Short mmCIF file of C-alpha atoms in Angstrom, two decimals:
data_model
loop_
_atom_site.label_atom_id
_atom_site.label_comp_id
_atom_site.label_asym_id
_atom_site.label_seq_id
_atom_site.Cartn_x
_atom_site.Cartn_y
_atom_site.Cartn_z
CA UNK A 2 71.49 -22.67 20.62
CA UNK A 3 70.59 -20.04 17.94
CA UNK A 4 69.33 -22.78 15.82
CA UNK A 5 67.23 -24.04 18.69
CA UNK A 6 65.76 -20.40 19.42
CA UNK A 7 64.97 -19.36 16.05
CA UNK A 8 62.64 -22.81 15.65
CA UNK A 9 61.03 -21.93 19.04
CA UNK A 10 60.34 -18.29 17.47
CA UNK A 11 58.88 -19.66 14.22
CA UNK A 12 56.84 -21.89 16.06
CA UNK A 13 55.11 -19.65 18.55
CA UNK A 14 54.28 -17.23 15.60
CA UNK A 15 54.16 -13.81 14.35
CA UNK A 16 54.82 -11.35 17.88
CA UNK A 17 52.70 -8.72 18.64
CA UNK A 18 54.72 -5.76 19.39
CA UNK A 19 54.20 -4.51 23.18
CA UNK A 20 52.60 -0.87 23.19
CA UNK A 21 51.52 1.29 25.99
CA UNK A 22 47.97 1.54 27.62
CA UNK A 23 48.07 4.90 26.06
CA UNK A 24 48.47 3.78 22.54
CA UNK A 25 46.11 1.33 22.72
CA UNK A 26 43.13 3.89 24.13
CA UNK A 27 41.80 4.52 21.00
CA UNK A 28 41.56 1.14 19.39
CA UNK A 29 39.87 0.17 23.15
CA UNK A 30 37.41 3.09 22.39
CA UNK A 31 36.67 2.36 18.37
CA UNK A 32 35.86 -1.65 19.68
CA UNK A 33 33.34 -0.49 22.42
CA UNK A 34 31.54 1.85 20.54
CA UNK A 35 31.33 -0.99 17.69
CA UNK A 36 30.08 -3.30 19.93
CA UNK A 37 27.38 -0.67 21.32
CA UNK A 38 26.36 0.05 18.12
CA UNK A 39 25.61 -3.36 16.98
CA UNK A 40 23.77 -3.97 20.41
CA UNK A 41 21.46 -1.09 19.76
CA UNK A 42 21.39 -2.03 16.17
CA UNK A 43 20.23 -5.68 17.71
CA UNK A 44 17.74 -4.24 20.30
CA UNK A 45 16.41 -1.73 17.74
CA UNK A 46 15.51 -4.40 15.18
CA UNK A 47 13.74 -7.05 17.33
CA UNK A 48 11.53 -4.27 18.88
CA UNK A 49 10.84 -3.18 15.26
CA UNK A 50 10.24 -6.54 14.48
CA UNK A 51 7.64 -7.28 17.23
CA UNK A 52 5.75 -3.70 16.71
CA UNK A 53 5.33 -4.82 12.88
CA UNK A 54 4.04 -8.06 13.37
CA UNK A 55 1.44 -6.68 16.13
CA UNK A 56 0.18 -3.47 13.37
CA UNK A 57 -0.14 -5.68 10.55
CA UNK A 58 -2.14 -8.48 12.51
CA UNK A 59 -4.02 -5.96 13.73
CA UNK A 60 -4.37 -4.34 10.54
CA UNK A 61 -5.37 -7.92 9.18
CA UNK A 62 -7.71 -8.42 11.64
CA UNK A 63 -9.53 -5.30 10.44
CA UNK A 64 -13.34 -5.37 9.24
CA UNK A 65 -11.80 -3.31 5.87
CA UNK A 66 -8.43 -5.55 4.90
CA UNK A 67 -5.64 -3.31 5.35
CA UNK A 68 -6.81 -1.27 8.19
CA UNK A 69 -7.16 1.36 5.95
CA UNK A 70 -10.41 3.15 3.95
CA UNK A 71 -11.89 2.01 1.14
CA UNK A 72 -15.64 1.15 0.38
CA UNK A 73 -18.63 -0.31 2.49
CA UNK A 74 -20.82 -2.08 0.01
CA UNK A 75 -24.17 -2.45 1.74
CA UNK A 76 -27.16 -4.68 0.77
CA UNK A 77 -30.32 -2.99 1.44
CA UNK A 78 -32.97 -5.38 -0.37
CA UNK A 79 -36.15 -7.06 0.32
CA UNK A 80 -34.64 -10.59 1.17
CA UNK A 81 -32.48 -8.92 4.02
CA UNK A 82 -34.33 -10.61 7.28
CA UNK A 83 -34.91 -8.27 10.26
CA UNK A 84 -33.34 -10.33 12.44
CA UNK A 85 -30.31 -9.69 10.44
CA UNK A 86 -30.04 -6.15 11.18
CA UNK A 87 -28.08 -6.48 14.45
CA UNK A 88 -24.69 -7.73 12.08
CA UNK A 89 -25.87 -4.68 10.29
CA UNK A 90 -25.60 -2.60 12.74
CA UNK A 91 -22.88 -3.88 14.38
CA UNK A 92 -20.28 -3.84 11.07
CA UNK A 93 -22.13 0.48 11.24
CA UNK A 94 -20.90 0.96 14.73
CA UNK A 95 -17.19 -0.61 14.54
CA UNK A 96 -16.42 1.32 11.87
CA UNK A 97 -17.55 4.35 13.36
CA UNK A 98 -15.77 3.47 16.81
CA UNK A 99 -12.60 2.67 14.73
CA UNK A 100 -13.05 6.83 13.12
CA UNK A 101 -11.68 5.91 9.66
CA UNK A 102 -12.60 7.52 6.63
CA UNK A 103 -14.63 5.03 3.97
CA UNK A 104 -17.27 5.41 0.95
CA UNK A 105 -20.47 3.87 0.86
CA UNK A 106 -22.89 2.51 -1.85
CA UNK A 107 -26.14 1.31 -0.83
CA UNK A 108 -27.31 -1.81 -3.51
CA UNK A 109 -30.28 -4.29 -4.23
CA UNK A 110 -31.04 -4.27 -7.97
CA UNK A 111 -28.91 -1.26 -8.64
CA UNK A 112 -26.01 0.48 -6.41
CA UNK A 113 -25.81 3.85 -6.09
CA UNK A 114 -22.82 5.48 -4.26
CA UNK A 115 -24.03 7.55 -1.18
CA UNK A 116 -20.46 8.34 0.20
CA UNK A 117 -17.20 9.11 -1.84
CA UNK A 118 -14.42 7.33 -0.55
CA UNK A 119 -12.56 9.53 2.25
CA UNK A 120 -15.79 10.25 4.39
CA UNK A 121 -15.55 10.33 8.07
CA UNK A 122 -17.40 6.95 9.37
CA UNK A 123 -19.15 9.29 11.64
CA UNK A 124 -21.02 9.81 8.39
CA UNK A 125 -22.46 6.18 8.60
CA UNK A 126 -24.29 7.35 11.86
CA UNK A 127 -27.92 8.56 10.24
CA UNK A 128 -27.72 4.76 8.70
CA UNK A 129 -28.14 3.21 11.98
CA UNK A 130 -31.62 3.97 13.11
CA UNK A 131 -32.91 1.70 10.09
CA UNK A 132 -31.62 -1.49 11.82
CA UNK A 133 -30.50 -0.46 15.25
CA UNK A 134 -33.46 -2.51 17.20
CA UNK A 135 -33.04 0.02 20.33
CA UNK A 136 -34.97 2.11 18.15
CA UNK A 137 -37.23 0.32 16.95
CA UNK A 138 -41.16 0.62 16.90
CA UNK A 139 -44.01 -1.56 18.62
CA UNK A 140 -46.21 -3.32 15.70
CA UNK A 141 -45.77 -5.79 12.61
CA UNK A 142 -43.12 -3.08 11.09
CA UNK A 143 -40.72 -2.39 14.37
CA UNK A 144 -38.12 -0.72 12.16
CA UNK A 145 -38.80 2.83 10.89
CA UNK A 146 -39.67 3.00 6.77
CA UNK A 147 -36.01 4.07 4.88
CA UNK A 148 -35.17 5.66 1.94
CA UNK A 149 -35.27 2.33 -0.06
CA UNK A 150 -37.23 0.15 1.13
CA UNK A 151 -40.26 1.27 -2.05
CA UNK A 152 -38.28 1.80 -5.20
CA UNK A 153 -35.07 1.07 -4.13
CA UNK A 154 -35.26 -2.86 -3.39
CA UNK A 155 -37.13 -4.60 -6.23
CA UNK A 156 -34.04 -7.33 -6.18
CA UNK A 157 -30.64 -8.33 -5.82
CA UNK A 158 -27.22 -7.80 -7.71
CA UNK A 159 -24.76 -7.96 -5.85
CA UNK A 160 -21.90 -7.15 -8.76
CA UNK A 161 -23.39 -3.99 -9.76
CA UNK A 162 -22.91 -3.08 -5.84
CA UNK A 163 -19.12 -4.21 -6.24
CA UNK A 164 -18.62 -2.65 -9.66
CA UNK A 165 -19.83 0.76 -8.27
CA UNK A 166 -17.91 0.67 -5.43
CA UNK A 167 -14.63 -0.14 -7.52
CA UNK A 168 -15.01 2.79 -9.52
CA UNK A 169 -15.17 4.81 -7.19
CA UNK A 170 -12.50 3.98 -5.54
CA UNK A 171 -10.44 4.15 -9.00
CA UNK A 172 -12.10 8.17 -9.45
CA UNK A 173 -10.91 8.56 -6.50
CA UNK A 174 -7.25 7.63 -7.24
CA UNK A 175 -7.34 4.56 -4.93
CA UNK A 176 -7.24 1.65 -7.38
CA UNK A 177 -6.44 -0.68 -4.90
CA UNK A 178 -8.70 0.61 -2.25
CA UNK A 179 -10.32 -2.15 0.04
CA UNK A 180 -13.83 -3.27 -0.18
CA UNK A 181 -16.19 -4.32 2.16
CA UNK A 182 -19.34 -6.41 1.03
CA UNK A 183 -22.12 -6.70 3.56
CA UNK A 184 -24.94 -8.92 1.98
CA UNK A 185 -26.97 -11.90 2.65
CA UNK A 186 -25.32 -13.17 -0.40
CA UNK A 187 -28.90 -13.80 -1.83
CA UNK A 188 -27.93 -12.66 -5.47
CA UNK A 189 -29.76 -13.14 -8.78
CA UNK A 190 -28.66 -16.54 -10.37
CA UNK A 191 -27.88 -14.40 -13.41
CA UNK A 192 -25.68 -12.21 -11.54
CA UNK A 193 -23.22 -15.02 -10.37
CA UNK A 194 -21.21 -15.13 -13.22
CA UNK A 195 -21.03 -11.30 -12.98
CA UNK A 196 -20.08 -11.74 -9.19
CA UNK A 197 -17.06 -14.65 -9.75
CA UNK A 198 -15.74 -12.05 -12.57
CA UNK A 199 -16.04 -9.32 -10.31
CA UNK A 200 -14.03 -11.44 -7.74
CA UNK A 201 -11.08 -13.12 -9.92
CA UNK A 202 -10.75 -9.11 -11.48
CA UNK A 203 -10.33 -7.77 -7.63
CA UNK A 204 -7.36 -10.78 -6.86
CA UNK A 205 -5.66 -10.05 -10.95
CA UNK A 206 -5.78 -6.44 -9.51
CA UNK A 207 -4.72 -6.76 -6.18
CA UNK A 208 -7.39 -4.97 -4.80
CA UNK A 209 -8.67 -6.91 -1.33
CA UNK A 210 -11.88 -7.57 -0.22
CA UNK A 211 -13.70 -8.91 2.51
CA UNK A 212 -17.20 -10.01 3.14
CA UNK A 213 -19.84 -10.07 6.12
CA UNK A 214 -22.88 -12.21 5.71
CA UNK A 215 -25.72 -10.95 7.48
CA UNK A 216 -28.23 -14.30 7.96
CA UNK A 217 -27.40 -15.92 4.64
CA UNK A 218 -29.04 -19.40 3.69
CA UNK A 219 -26.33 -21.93 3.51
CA UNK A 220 -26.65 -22.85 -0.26
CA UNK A 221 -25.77 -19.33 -0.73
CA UNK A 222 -22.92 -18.76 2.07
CA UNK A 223 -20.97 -22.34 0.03
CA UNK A 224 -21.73 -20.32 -3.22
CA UNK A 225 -19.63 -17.28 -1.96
CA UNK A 226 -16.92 -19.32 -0.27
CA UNK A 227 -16.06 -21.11 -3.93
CA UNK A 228 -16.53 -17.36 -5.91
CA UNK A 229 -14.14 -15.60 -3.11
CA UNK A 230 -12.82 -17.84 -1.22
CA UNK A 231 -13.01 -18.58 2.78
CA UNK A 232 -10.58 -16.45 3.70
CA UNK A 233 -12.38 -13.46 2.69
CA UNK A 234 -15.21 -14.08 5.05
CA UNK A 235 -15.29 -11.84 8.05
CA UNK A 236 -17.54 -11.12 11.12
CA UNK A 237 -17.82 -7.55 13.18
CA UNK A 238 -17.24 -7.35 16.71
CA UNK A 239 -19.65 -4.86 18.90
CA UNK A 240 -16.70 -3.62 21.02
CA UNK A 241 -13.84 -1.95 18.55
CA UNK A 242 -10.29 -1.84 19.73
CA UNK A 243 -8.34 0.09 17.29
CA UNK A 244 -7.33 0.55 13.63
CA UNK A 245 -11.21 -1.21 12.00
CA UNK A 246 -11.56 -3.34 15.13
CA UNK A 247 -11.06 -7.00 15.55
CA UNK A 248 -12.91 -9.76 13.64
CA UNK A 249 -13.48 -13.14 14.88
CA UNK A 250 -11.30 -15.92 13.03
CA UNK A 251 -8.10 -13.48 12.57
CA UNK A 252 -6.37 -14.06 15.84
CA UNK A 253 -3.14 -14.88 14.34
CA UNK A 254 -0.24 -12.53 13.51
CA UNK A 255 2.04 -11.93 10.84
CA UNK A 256 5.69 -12.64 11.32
CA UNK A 257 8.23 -9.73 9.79
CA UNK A 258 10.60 -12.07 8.25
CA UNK A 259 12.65 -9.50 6.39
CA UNK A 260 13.47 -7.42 9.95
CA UNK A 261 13.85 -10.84 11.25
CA UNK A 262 16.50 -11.81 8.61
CA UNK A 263 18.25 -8.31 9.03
CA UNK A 264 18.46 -8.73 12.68
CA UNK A 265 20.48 -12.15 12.17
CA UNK A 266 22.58 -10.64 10.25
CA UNK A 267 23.68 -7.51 12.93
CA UNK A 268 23.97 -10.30 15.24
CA UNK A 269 26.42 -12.49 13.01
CA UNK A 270 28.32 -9.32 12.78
CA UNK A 271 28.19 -8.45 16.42
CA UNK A 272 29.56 -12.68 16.85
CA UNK A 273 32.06 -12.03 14.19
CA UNK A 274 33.40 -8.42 16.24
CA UNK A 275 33.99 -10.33 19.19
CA UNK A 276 35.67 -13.07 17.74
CA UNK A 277 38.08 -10.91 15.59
CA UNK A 278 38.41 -8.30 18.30
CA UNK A 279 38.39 -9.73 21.06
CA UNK A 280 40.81 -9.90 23.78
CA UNK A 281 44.01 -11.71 22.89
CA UNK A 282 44.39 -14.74 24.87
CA UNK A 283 48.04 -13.85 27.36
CA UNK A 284 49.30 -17.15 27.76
CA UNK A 285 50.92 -18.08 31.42
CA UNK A 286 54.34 -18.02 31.90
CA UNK A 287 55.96 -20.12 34.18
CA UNK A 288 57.36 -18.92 37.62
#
């Protein structure tokens, strides 16, 4: 009969040795709190994960890439069309709206910096009544005469208006600051080699860039899409809705994998709590 007990014994296991309600109060408390932690832990991360993708699409989705200041490059010569003026003054406006700080250098066949980077956008508001049609005037010339428009337009290079902006962002301590090219992409066909260097130096860099092409002839809009690539082409909304304002072509977000991947693992950990601490299964005993 001994025999026949101790084989029984071995067979059911090690025993768990019975203890009061009160001795087991504590280890009751340490488990819930564990498993509130990791909960919160859980909740904390996906919510975390969800505001990050929604500010970096909307960052992305910026007129400036980054949502953050940088440099408004602005074409201002002869071959810019009138009836481009409303992308003009629409890029103007949405930056404004969005009340970010930015530089600005004005370019045709030289640049010349008219805003060091950090400026309130509000400062871009005197530039609007050049190509703002609402005030425009009645005759051949609707738009009032501006500062460049004699000596200041004689022709296009677009990579001096790129290389100014660029260092002034580096004076400026912002080496990677964003640029923003606004052009009819009518450049010199001298100044495209200068314009794919100035391009290939801003990716080896790291420093991003978009563009807005106001009117440009097709020849010259497939010309910019091989130097910088489609992807850096952008267009300006007239209504602004936070950080630079939305773009057209950037509804997508951006998916946090690394919260995403740290939230797995809380939740392995909050499988592998229950499993190790959960209840002990009380098997039924026979009446």
């Amino acid at each position: 009969m001994g025999t026949l007990r101790n084989l029984l014994r071995a067979a059911r296991g090690p025993t768990i040795p019975i203890a009061t309600t009160a001795t087991m109060k504590p280890a009751v408390q340490r488990t819930r709190l564990l498993r509130i932690a990791l909960a919160v832990l859980l909740v904390a991360l996906v919510v975390a994960a969800v505001e990050t993708g929604k500010s970096k699409a909307a960052a992305d989705r910026g007129l400036v890439p980054g949502g953050v200041g940088g440099m408004l490059v602005l074409d201002v010569s002869r071959s810019i069309k009138p009836d481009a003026n409303h992308t003009i003054t629409d890029v103007l406006r949405q930056l404004i709206a969005a009340h970010t700080r930015i530089g600005l250098v004005a370019f045709s066949d030289i640049a010349y910096e008219l805003l060091p980077p950090g400026s309130p956008a509000a400062e871009l508001q005197p530039l609007i009544r050049y190509f703002a049609t609402t005030s425009a005037k009645p005759g051949p010339d609707p738009y009032p005469a501006n500062p460049w428009s004699t000596n200041f337009s004689g022709g296009t290079q677009i990579s001096s208006g790129l290389a100014v902006a660029h260092e002034s962002l580096l004076r400026a301590g912002q080496p990677r600051g964003p640029i923003l090219l606004v052009s009819d992409l009518d450049t010199a066909p001298d100044d495209v080699p200068r314009v794919a260097l100035a391009f290939n130096q801003f990716r080896a860099q790291g420093v991003p860039f978009r563009i807005v092409g106001v009117s440009p002839r097709a020849d010259n809009l497939s010309l910019f899409k091989n130097l910088a690539g489609p992807g850096a082409f952008t267009h300006p909304v007239q209504r602004a809705s936070g950080g630079l304002g939305q773009t057209a072509g950037a509804e997508g977000g951006h998916t946090p994998w690394a919260l995403i991947a740290l939230a797995v693992c809380v939740l392995a950990a909050l499988a592998a709590n229950e499993y190790w601490n959960g209840r002990l299964p009380v098997p039924r005993v026979a009446a």
